[in-house]
XYZ file of C-alpha atoms in Angstrom:
549
model
C -84.579 -12.998 -73.445
C -83.997 -10.006 -75.518
C -80.779 -8.001 -74.867
C -81.449 -4.652 -73.256
C -79.302 -1.946 -74.695
C -78.314 0.901 -72.446
C -77.735 4.178 -74.062
C -76.109 7.088 -72.297
C -78.519 10.016 -72.397
C -77.319 13.132 -73.968
C -77.060 16.123 -71.709
C -78.325 18.327 -74.472
C -79.825 16.860 -77.584
C -78.731 19.770 -79.701
C -75.111 19.972 -78.395
C -71.947 19.031 -80.190
C -71.332 15.270 -79.628
C -67.547 15.883 -78.910
C -67.962 18.688 -76.409
C -67.782 16.366 -73.328
C -64.515 14.845 -74.538
C -62.955 18.269 -75.008
C -64.144 19.326 -71.583
C -62.490 16.347 -69.863
C -59.268 16.985 -71.748
C -59.274 20.601 -70.613
C -59.757 19.600 -66.969
C -56.892 17.093 -67.172
C -54.460 19.696 -68.542
C -55.400 22.151 -65.780
C -54.735 19.456 -63.155
C -51.244 18.687 -64.578
C -50.313 22.386 -64.412
C -51.264 22.479 -60.724
C -49.189 19.339 -59.967
C -46.176 20.855 -61.739
C -46.422 23.998 -59.605
C -46.648 21.988 -56.361
C -43.820 19.523 -57.169
C -41.064 21.191 -59.195
C -39.471 19.063 -61.836
C -36.223 17.362 -60.770
C -33.064 17.155 -62.795
C -33.268 14.289 -65.186
C -29.576 13.562 -64.687
C -30.034 12.684 -60.983
C -29.877 8.953 -60.393
C -33.067 7.438 -59.204
C -33.128 5.967 -55.717
C -33.419 2.250 -55.984
C -35.216 0.622 -53.100
C -33.862 -2.758 -52.185
C -35.574 -5.468 -50.285
C -32.397 -6.291 -48.210
C -30.814 -3.578 -45.975
C -27.514 -3.875 -43.991
C -28.018 -5.174 -40.439
C -27.235 -2.661 -37.633
C -23.817 -3.417 -36.115
C -23.080 -3.228 -32.337
C -20.499 -0.730 -31.085
C -17.058 -2.300 -31.020
C -15.886 -2.997 -27.422
C -12.863 -1.060 -26.172
C -9.966 -3.181 -24.978
C -9.238 -1.866 -21.480
C -5.730 -3.289 -21.639
C -4.998 -0.757 -24.397
C -5.662 2.150 -22.041
C -2.739 4.374 -22.927
C 0.093 5.175 -20.560
C -0.513 8.865 -21.263
C -4.083 8.560 -19.990
C -2.864 6.756 -16.879
C -0.379 9.517 -16.182
C -3.151 12.115 -16.491
C -4.879 10.385 -13.599
C -1.811 11.053 -11.433
C -1.952 14.844 -11.542
C -2.599 14.811 -7.795
C 1.052 13.807 -7.267
C 2.049 17.382 -8.063
C -0.242 18.883 -5.389
C 0.572 17.156 -2.090
C -0.257 18.455 1.381
C 2.953 19.015 3.348
C 3.019 18.928 7.143
C 5.969 19.385 9.500
C 7.240 16.398 11.488
C 7.448 18.499 14.661
C 3.701 18.963 15.147
C 2.227 17.660 18.416
C -1.256 17.763 19.914
C -3.095 16.173 22.819
C -5.649 13.539 21.832
C -8.129 15.347 24.096
C -7.904 18.453 21.889
C -8.745 16.720 18.611
C -11.486 18.200 16.447
C -13.722 16.282 15.782
C -13.412 14.941 19.338
C -12.312 11.371 19.981
C -14.383 8.976 22.071
C -13.326 8.981 25.769
C -12.761 5.199 25.677
C -10.271 5.583 22.815
C -8.414 8.353 24.669
C -8.294 6.196 27.806
C -6.980 3.165 25.882
C -4.288 5.281 24.218
C -3.081 6.369 27.644
C -3.325 3.044 29.491
C -2.483 0.550 26.721
C -0.075 2.581 24.575
C 1.249 5.002 27.181
C 0.669 8.086 25.009
C -1.403 11.228 25.491
C -0.181 13.321 22.534
C -0.303 12.606 18.815
C 2.481 12.903 16.257
C 2.224 14.878 13.026
C 0.966 12.059 10.797
C -1.702 11.170 13.367
C -2.893 14.761 13.780
C -3.273 15.461 10.070
C -4.715 12.114 8.992
C -7.078 11.520 11.927
C -8.664 14.979 11.963
C -9.026 15.162 8.179
C -10.422 11.643 7.879
C -12.886 12.083 10.747
C -14.237 15.272 9.147
C -14.786 13.376 5.890
C -16.436 10.472 7.721
C -18.802 12.778 9.628
C -19.725 14.675 6.449
C -20.352 11.319 4.765
C -23.143 10.563 7.247
C -25.178 13.414 5.740
C -24.020 13.139 2.135
C -23.031 9.571 1.133
C -21.075 10.785 -1.882
C -17.636 9.147 -1.439
C -14.821 11.328 -0.179
C -11.379 10.988 -1.726
C -8.891 8.222 -1.009
C -5.800 8.954 1.100
C -2.132 8.355 0.276
C 0.156 9.073 3.221
C 3.928 9.393 2.820
C 5.625 9.462 6.246
C 8.853 8.041 7.638
C 8.936 4.747 9.514
C 8.303 5.099 13.216
C 6.098 8.162 12.746
C 2.931 6.492 14.071
C 1.205 5.494 10.821
C -0.599 2.470 12.325
C -2.540 4.498 14.891
C -3.101 7.190 12.252
C -5.494 4.877 10.401
C -6.725 2.712 13.302
C -8.055 5.582 15.444
C -10.459 7.121 12.865
C -11.641 3.685 11.726
C -12.414 2.550 15.284
C -14.058 5.919 16.026
C -16.344 5.529 12.991
C -17.399 2.013 14.075
C -18.476 3.016 17.591
C -22.239 2.618 17.890
C -22.642 0.449 14.819
C -25.780 -1.691 15.165
C -25.292 -4.686 12.875
C -21.819 -6.288 12.759
C -20.541 -6.493 9.195
C -17.120 -6.535 7.565
C -16.376 -2.798 7.434
C -12.593 -2.681 7.208
C -9.793 -4.761 5.676
C -6.167 -4.020 6.593
C -3.514 -5.513 4.311
C 0.083 -5.965 5.498
C 3.009 -7.798 3.839
C 4.040 -10.287 6.571
C 2.617 -12.480 9.329
C 4.601 -10.683 12.088
C 2.975 -7.428 10.971
C -0.454 -9.081 11.169
C 0.262 -9.936 14.805
C 1.443 -6.399 15.550
C -1.523 -4.614 13.924
C -4.040 -7.077 15.390
C -2.558 -6.530 18.857
C -2.900 -2.753 18.417
C -6.559 -3.167 17.417
C -7.322 -5.254 20.513
C -5.684 -2.651 22.751
C -7.437 0.271 21.060
C -10.909 -1.356 21.127
C -10.756 -2.506 24.769
C -14.201 -1.839 26.256
C -15.816 -1.236 22.846
C -18.254 -3.496 20.987
C -15.983 -3.939 17.970
C -14.765 -7.310 16.681
C -11.514 -8.005 14.837
C -10.069 -11.113 13.197
C -6.540 -11.883 11.988
C -6.203 -14.201 8.967
C -2.808 -15.765 9.663
C -2.992 -18.896 7.460
C -2.177 -21.026 10.530
C -5.422 -22.900 9.880
C -7.278 -23.918 6.742
C -9.331 -21.521 4.639
C -12.563 -23.395 5.414
C -11.986 -23.123 9.158
C -11.216 -19.414 8.838
C -14.329 -18.962 6.692
C -16.387 -20.466 9.533
C -14.802 -17.978 11.955
C -15.705 -15.144 9.595
C -19.306 -16.361 9.489
C -19.681 -16.879 13.250
C -17.693 -13.961 14.711
C -18.789 -11.444 12.049
C -15.722 -9.220 12.478
C -15.843 -5.487 11.821
C -12.118 -5.435 11.006
C -9.994 -8.085 9.270
C -6.178 -8.045 9.134
C -4.533 -10.196 6.468
C -1.811 -10.620 3.898
C -2.903 -10.227 0.245
C -2.430 -13.905 -0.608
C -4.619 -15.147 2.223
C -7.290 -12.559 1.503
C -7.541 -13.626 -2.147
C -8.263 -17.198 -1.027
C -11.257 -15.923 0.930
C -12.352 -13.652 -1.921
C -12.448 -16.674 -4.207
C -14.562 -18.318 -1.505
C -17.059 -15.451 -2.003
C -16.241 -13.206 0.959
C -18.851 -10.420 1.044
C -17.450 -6.889 0.572
C -20.757 -5.098 0.055
C -20.532 -3.247 3.405
C -16.774 -2.576 3.312
C -16.059 1.067 4.174
C -12.265 1.098 4.535
C -9.469 -0.670 2.675
C -6.080 -0.006 4.299
C -2.882 -0.901 2.438
C -0.021 -0.675 4.956
C 3.590 -0.874 3.732
C 2.111 -0.129 0.292
C 5.485 0.027 -1.465
C 6.106 -3.630 -0.757
C 2.558 -4.873 -1.303
C 2.306 -3.231 -4.729
C 5.458 -5.089 -5.757
C 3.858 -8.412 -4.841
C 1.593 -10.293 -7.209
C -0.015 -13.015 -5.083
C -2.730 -14.303 -7.422
C -2.995 -10.765 -8.866
C -4.285 -9.695 -5.454
C -4.832 -6.039 -6.361
C -6.914 -6.638 -9.498
C -8.816 -9.495 -7.823
C -9.652 -7.418 -4.754
C -10.708 -4.287 -6.649
C -12.845 -6.321 -9.082
C -14.623 -8.091 -6.194
C -15.135 -4.774 -4.413
C -16.659 -3.171 -7.517
C -18.912 -6.166 -8.059
C -20.189 -6.386 -4.462
C -20.698 -2.627 -4.124
C -22.278 -2.415 -7.600
C -19.920 0.152 -9.047
C -21.345 1.626 -12.233
C -24.967 1.013 -11.257
C -27.089 3.775 -12.748
C -25.844 6.637 -14.850
C -23.242 7.652 -12.288
C -22.599 5.450 -9.264
C -20.908 8.277 -7.360
C -24.275 9.995 -7.190
C -25.853 6.822 -5.833
C -26.838 7.154 -2.181
C -24.856 4.212 -0.896
C -21.700 4.392 1.205
C -18.693 3.217 -0.790
C -15.274 1.966 0.266
C -12.454 4.457 0.827
C -8.833 3.405 0.300
C -6.130 4.455 2.766
C -2.596 3.894 1.432
C 0.360 4.232 3.839
C 4.074 3.950 3.125
C 7.480 5.362 4.029
C 8.571 4.899 0.415
C 5.525 5.834 -1.625
C 5.797 4.742 -5.255
C 5.042 7.071 -8.174
C 4.832 4.165 -10.615
C 1.631 5.006 -12.486
C 1.072 1.389 -13.501
C 1.036 0.169 -9.877
C -1.096 3.024 -8.571
C -3.502 2.681 -11.507
C -4.474 -0.834 -10.388
C -5.774 0.596 -7.097
C -8.344 2.668 -9.055
C -8.026 5.585 -6.672
C -10.879 8.090 -6.413
C -10.002 11.780 -5.885
C -6.825 10.822 -3.988
C -5.360 13.167 -1.405
C -1.575 12.949 -0.996
C -0.385 13.778 2.538
C 3.370 14.154 3.075
C 4.848 14.405 6.575
C 8.141 16.147 5.961
C 9.953 19.245 7.201
C 10.858 20.224 3.639
C 8.440 20.458 0.726
C 10.045 17.642 -1.223
C 8.366 14.722 -2.872
C 9.010 14.053 -6.527
C 12.677 13.122 -6.197
C 12.713 12.336 -2.481
C 10.062 9.805 -1.637
C 12.257 7.981 0.890
C 11.878 9.478 4.343
C 14.573 9.210 7.017
C 13.344 9.725 10.609
C 14.283 13.302 11.584
C 16.168 12.202 14.726
C 18.257 9.527 12.995
C 22.042 9.796 12.628
C 23.517 7.716 9.778
C 27.087 6.424 9.864
C 29.215 4.066 7.808
C 32.516 2.293 8.420
C 34.964 1.415 5.628
C 37.083 -1.596 6.566
C 39.825 -3.244 4.563
C 38.734 -6.311 2.648
C 41.512 -8.304 4.384
C 39.344 -8.347 7.495
C 36.367 -9.971 5.757
C 37.250 -13.369 7.289
C 37.106 -11.804 10.756
C 33.841 -9.980 10.075
C 32.031 -11.364 13.188
C 35.004 -10.346 15.346
C 34.964 -6.820 13.885
C 31.258 -6.619 14.720
C 31.967 -7.807 18.252
C 34.548 -5.029 18.741
C 31.834 -2.475 18.015
C 29.275 -4.175 20.234
C 31.610 -4.151 23.235
C 31.642 -0.336 23.201
C 29.263 1.052 25.883
C 27.064 2.990 23.406
C 26.546 -0.129 21.259
C 26.332 -2.876 23.893
C 22.533 -2.991 24.283
C 19.210 -2.244 22.566
C 20.757 -2.826 19.146
C 19.302 -4.500 16.050
C 21.771 -6.237 13.695
C 20.667 -7.136 10.158
C 21.913 -10.156 8.219
C 21.091 -11.335 4.709
C 19.335 -14.613 5.512
C 17.575 -16.640 8.183
C 20.458 -19.122 8.405
C 23.119 -16.428 8.724
C 21.134 -14.771 11.543
C 21.031 -18.033 13.511
C 24.732 -18.788 13.011
C 25.921 -15.233 13.692
C 23.929 -15.074 16.934
C 25.421 -18.352 18.125
C 28.986 -17.386 17.112
C 28.745 -13.999 18.865
C 27.431 -15.734 21.988
C 30.410 -18.121 21.989
C 32.874 -15.254 21.429
C 31.293 -13.137 24.164
C 31.534 -16.005 26.637
C 35.165 -16.817 25.730
C 36.249 -13.174 25.959
C 34.166 -12.456 29.068
C 32.228 -9.569 27.481
C 28.859 -10.478 28.999
C 26.826 -9.491 25.933
C 23.255 -10.778 25.689
C 22.891 -11.982 22.082
C 19.568 -13.265 20.750
C 17.969 -13.825 17.371
C 14.479 -13.977 15.873
C 14.015 -16.221 12.859
C 11.498 -18.440 11.112
C 12.758 -21.588 12.823
C 11.049 -20.277 15.978
C 7.341 -20.556 16.696
C 5.246 -17.407 16.907
C 5.024 -17.429 20.708
C 8.799 -18.024 20.974
C 9.511 -14.987 18.776
C 7.076 -12.903 20.806
C 8.832 -13.924 24.036
C 12.260 -12.934 22.654
C 10.982 -9.585 21.358
C 9.379 -8.816 24.709
C 12.627 -9.587 26.550
C 14.615 -7.475 24.081
C 12.224 -4.547 24.487
C 12.202 -4.670 28.284
C 15.758 -5.780 29.118
C 17.826 -4.804 26.085
C 20.629 -6.834 24.510
C 21.602 -7.394 20.880
C 19.005 -8.794 18.484
C 20.071 -10.459 15.209
C 17.348 -10.474 12.546
C 16.560 -10.488 8.821
C 14.631 -7.946 6.748
C 11.521 -10.128 6.613
C 11.294 -10.624 10.377
C 12.138 -7.025 11.306
C 9.947 -5.278 8.732
C 7.302 -3.332 10.605
C 8.834 -4.251 13.987
C 7.638 -1.561 16.384
C 10.037 -1.529 19.351
C 10.656 2.026 20.461
C 13.554 1.058 22.753
C 15.903 0.248 19.831
C 18.815 2.691 20.119
C 20.789 1.673 17.043
C 20.620 -0.416 13.888
C 23.723 -2.058 12.419
C 23.858 -3.352 8.836
C 26.140 -6.380 9.138
C 25.211 -7.476 5.618
C 24.349 -4.757 3.121
C 20.686 -4.379 2.116
C 19.718 -5.287 -1.446
C 17.900 -2.055 -2.273
C 17.340 1.519 -1.157
C 13.896 0.575 0.114
C 15.329 -2.153 2.330
C 17.904 0.290 3.656
C 15.146 2.770 4.556
C 13.110 0.135 6.353
C 16.134 -1.194 8.216
C 17.301 2.148 9.568
C 13.696 3.084 10.311
C 13.570 0.509 13.113
C 15.296 3.075 15.332
C 14.668 6.790 16.026
C 10.962 6.011 16.324
C 8.329 8.131 18.048
C 10.564 11.228 17.965
C 13.390 9.444 19.844
C 17.038 9.616 18.796
C 18.733 6.690 17.085
C 21.818 5.701 15.083
C 22.226 3.579 11.948
C 25.655 2.062 11.171
C 26.648 0.224 7.994
C 29.780 -1.934 7.717
C 31.495 -1.796 4.300
C 34.242 -4.392 3.744
C 36.329 -3.372 0.748
C 35.728 -1.028 -2.173
C 32.992 -3.223 -3.656
C 30.817 -2.958 -0.563
C 31.398 0.795 -0.374
C 30.418 1.365 -4.017
C 27.210 -0.595 -3.457
C 26.489 1.343 -0.258
C 26.918 4.687 -2.059
C 24.565 3.502 -4.768
C 21.934 2.623 -2.160
C 22.078 5.785 -0.093
C 22.844 8.375 -2.778
C 20.662 6.909 -5.537
C 19.656 10.007 -7.493
C 19.012 12.008 -4.328
C 15.781 10.156 -3.593
C 16.295 10.056 0.185
C 15.189 13.010 2.262
C 17.649 13.321 5.159
C 16.180 16.472 6.648
C 19.307 18.457 5.845
C 21.700 15.903 7.387
C 24.477 13.864 5.777
C 26.006 10.441 6.430
C 29.012 10.474 8.742
C 32.047 8.300 8.066
C 33.593 6.627 11.103
C 37.337 6.902 10.458
C 39.344 3.690 10.813
C 42.642 2.479 9.352
C 41.928 0.946 5.951
C 44.979 1.594 3.763
C 46.325 -1.534 2.134
C 49.935 -0.829 3.073
C 49.116 -0.786 6.804
C 48.498 -3.737 9.094
C 44.788 -3.229 9.323
C 44.088 -6.541 11.024
C 46.128 -5.619 14.097
C 43.879 -2.635 14.779
C 40.816 -4.806 15.192
C 41.913 -8.395 15.688
C 44.795 -9.239 17.992
C 46.570 -12.595 17.803
C 44.778 -13.705 20.975
C 41.459 -12.740 19.422
C 42.305 -14.719 16.294
C 42.915 -17.853 18.326
C 39.679 -17.441 20.254
C 37.827 -16.741 17.010
C 39.146 -19.920 15.369
C 38.224 -21.963 18.460
C 34.672 -20.625 18.387
C 34.390 -21.312 14.651
C 35.417 -24.930 15.263
C 32.885 -25.269 18.076
C 30.112 -23.800 15.909
C 31.013 -26.180 13.083
C 30.739 -29.163 15.447
C 27.330 -27.986 16.684
C 26.061 -27.658 13.110
C 27.359 -31.124 12.210
C 25.776 -32.723 15.272
C 22.420 -31.033 14.592
C 22.085 -32.666 11.165
């Protein structure tokens, strides 16, 4: 097969054979000029970008260690401490005149069960303010601020939080755990639980006290079957149920009563454990801003006669827009967080150290005076000393024919036995010997005087001791015995510690007795006959103790 040769035809036979080449060259040069105009020439000295096949992996944002949250930032969250609401202790108002109005059943129970028709200052200001917030919350579920209430002991704090909580639960359809009340001791559980039962008489509201008298599993069954609206507990017992997956999703109120003491306790890190469980069950942080979420959240109500300003302790509560309410005649807070009841008279007695051996006899000489012979509460340092002092005073009273009724409440007694003694003391009077733990939160309005036989260990304990009298706007007296200069120095440190106690313009009165070392101080209090009787009673008490072992 012959090869076919293909020859490009000439466009013009007579044309120059190189004209097409020159034409293409010309077009190429024109095109380069246009490219140069569109993309200006870059500096030859610039380094060329080198594309690599491997690029650095994107790194996640480093987590922030919450434990490193600075103290300065914590303090910034406590600015509300400088803007408290002050209210006079002398305010009074009939429960029938409250606005918003209280339920008629509550008003009736207050009159028949508690014997009161008018509210005290702390009750007026907390109940009305809280009820307004609760009612507004029905329309707008955005949480209202938490409450911190600083009021003296005996001012009616328990009813101040119980009344609005019970009022808000009236008419609830489905029983759920709506309120948890935390108190520091089992006797306080009994007291608060009793108040709830009296206040809710005739209302469809259930309450349960977690006393740790039975096992956690048995209590958990009670929680499941009774479905209480209100639970009263100590922090330690509550944590056990939280670890057993107690549901807090519907909790509306968390009350911390005697907050100063509870915040100093660390039962299984109760505060952090409780707040973490609350945030988990109520889905805090869900969405961009949980506070804008239309779900009712828990409000915290913190009550104390000695409200702490320790930012570290308050920070653990994770308070939201807290409102600080101070019930005090003077606008004092920062340096005077300890509140003395306005109708309390404080006294102290300096006694020569030589009389320390006859200390029970010195006490007896005060108790035989008409103004101190009944409705008195005597504090000792321990459970054992309370038992022995009560028995020794009983023996001395019988030997000397004084006819004093001496009794004691201690942890060797069963709950019903203590309740029986307290009821007798309230109704009939007498002298009650007790310790700080037993008497803390004791609400017996008939106590006329408190006597510190053994000195308290702190200013807080002193405040809570003397606050057992002069309750509910009644008058009362607090007396402290100081044996020797050492006791007196410690007493001054307790009661004049940096001016932190608000005494409503009053001062402590010294009861003058002979105490000079060069005088026969023992003859003023303890006669020779008394000494013999005292030694006989000591011997008898010693025999009783020996025989009981």
